[in-house]
Coordinates of N, CA, C and O in Angstrom, one line a residue:
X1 N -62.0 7.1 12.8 CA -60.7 7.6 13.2 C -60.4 7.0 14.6 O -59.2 6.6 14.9
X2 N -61.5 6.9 15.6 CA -61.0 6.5 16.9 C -60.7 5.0 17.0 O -60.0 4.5 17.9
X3 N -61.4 4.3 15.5 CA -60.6 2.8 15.4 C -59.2 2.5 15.5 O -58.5 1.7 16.1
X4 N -58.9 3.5 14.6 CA -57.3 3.4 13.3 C -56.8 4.0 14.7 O -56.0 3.2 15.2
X5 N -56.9 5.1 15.5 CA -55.8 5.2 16.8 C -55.9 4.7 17.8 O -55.1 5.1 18.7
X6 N -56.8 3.5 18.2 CA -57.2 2.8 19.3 C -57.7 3.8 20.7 O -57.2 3.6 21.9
X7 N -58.4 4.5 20.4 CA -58.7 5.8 21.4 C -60.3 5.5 21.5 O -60.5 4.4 21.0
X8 N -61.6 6.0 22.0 CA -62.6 6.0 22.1 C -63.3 7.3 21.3 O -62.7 8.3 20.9
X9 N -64.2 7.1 21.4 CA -64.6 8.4 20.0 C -64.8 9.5 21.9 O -64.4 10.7 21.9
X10 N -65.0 9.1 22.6 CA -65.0 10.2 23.8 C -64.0 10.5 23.6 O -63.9 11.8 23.6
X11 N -62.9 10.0 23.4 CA -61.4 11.0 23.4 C -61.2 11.9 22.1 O -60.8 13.0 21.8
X12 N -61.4 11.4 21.8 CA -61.5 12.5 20.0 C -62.6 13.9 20.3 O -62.4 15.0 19.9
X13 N -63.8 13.4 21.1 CA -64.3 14.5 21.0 C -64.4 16.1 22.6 O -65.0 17.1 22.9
X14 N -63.2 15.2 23.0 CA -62.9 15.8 24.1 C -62.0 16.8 23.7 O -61.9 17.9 24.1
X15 N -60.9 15.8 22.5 CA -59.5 16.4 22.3 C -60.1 17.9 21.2 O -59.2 18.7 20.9
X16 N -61.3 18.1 20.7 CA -61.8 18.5 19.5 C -62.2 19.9 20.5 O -62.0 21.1 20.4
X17 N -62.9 19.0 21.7 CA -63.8 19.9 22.5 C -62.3 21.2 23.0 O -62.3 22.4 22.7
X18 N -61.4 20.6 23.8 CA -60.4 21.2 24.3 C -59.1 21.8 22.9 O -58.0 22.3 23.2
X19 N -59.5 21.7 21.6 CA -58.7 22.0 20.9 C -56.9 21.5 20.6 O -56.0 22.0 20.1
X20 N -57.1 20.1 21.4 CA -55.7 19.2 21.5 C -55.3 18.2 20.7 O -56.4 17.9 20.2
X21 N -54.3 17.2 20.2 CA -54.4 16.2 19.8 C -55.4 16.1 18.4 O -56.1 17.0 17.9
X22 N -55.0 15.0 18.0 CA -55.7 14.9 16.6 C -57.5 14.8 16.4 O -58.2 14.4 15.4
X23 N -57.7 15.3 17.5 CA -59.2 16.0 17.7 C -59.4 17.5 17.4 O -60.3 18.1 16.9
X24 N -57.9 18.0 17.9 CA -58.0 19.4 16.9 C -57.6 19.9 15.6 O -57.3 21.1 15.2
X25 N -57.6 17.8 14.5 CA -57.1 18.4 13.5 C -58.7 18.1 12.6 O -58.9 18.3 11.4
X26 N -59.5 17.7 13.2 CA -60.8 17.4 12.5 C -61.1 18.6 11.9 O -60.4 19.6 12.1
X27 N -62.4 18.6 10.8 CA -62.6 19.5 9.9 C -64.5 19.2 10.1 O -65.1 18.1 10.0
X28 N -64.9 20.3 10.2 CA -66.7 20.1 10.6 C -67.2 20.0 9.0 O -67.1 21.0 8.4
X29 N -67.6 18.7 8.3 CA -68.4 18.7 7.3 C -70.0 18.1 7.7 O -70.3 17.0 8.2
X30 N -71.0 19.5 7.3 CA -72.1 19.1 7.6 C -72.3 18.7 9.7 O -72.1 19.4 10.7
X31 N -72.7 17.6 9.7 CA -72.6 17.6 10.6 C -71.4 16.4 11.6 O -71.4 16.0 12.8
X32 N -70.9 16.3 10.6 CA -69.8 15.5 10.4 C -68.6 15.6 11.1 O -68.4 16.9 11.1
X33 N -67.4 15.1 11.8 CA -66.1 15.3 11.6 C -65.5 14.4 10.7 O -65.8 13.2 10.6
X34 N -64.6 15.2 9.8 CA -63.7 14.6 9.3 C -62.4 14.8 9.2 O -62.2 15.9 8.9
X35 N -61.1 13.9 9.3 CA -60.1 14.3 9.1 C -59.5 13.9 7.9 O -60.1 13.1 7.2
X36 N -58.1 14.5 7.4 CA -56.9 14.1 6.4 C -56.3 13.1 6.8 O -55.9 13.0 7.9
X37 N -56.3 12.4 5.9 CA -55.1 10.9 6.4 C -53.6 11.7 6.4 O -52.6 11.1 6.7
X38 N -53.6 12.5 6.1 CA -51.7 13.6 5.6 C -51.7 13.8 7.0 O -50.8 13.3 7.7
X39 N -52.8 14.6 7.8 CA -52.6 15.3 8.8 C -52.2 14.5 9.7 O -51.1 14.5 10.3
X40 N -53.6 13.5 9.9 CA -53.3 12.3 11.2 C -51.9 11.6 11.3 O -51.5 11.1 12.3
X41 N -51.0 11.8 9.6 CA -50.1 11.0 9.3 C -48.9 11.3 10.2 O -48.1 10.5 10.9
X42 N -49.0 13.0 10.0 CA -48.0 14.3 10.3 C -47.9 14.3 11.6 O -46.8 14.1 12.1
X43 N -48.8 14.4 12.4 CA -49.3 14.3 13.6 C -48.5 13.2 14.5 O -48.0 13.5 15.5
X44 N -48.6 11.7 13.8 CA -48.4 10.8 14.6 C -46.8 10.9 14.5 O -46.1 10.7 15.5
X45 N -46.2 11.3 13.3 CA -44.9 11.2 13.1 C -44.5 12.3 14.1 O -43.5 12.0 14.8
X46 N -45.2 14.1 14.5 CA -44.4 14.5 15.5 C -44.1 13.8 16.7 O -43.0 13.8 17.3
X47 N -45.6 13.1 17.0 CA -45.4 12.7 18.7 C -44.5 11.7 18.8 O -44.1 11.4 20.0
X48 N -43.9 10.8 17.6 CA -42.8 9.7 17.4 C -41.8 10.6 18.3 O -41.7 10.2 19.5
X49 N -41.1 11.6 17.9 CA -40.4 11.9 18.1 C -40.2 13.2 19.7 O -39.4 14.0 20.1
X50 N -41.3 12.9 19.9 CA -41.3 13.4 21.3 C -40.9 12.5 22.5 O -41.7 11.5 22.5
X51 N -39.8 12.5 23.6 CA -40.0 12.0 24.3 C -40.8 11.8 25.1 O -41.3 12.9 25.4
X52 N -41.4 10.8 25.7 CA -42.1 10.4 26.9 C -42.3 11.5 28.5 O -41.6 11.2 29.4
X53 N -43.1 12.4 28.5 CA -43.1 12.9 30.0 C -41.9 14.6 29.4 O -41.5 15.6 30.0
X54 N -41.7 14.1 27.9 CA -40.9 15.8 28.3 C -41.8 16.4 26.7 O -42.9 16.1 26.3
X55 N -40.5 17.3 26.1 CA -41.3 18.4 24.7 C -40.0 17.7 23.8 O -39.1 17.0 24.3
X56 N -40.1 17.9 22.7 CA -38.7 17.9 21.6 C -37.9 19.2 21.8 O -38.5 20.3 22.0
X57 N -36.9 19.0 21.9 CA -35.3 19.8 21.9 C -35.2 20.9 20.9 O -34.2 21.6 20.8

């Protein structure tokens, strides 16, 4: 996952750690994280539409 978003696996497990970002969409298998490709999909498509430095309208 931290390939496919160009992120470092430290940021995934920070975002996981802090409950933010598509670190808090992982799912604990075993000892595992795993995510949904739907989720990560859903995910990237809200932040499309957020401006830069503000929230969505």
């Amino acid at each position: 996952m931290a390939a496919y978003l160009q992120v470092s696996k430290a940021t995934l497990r920070d975002q996981r750690h802090r409950n933010v970002g598509v670190g808090a969409l992982a799912t604990k298998v075993g000892k595992h994280l795993r995510w949904r490709w739907e989720d990560i999909e859903r995910y990237i498509d809200e932040q499309a539409s957020v401006p830069v430095g503000g929230s969505a309208a």
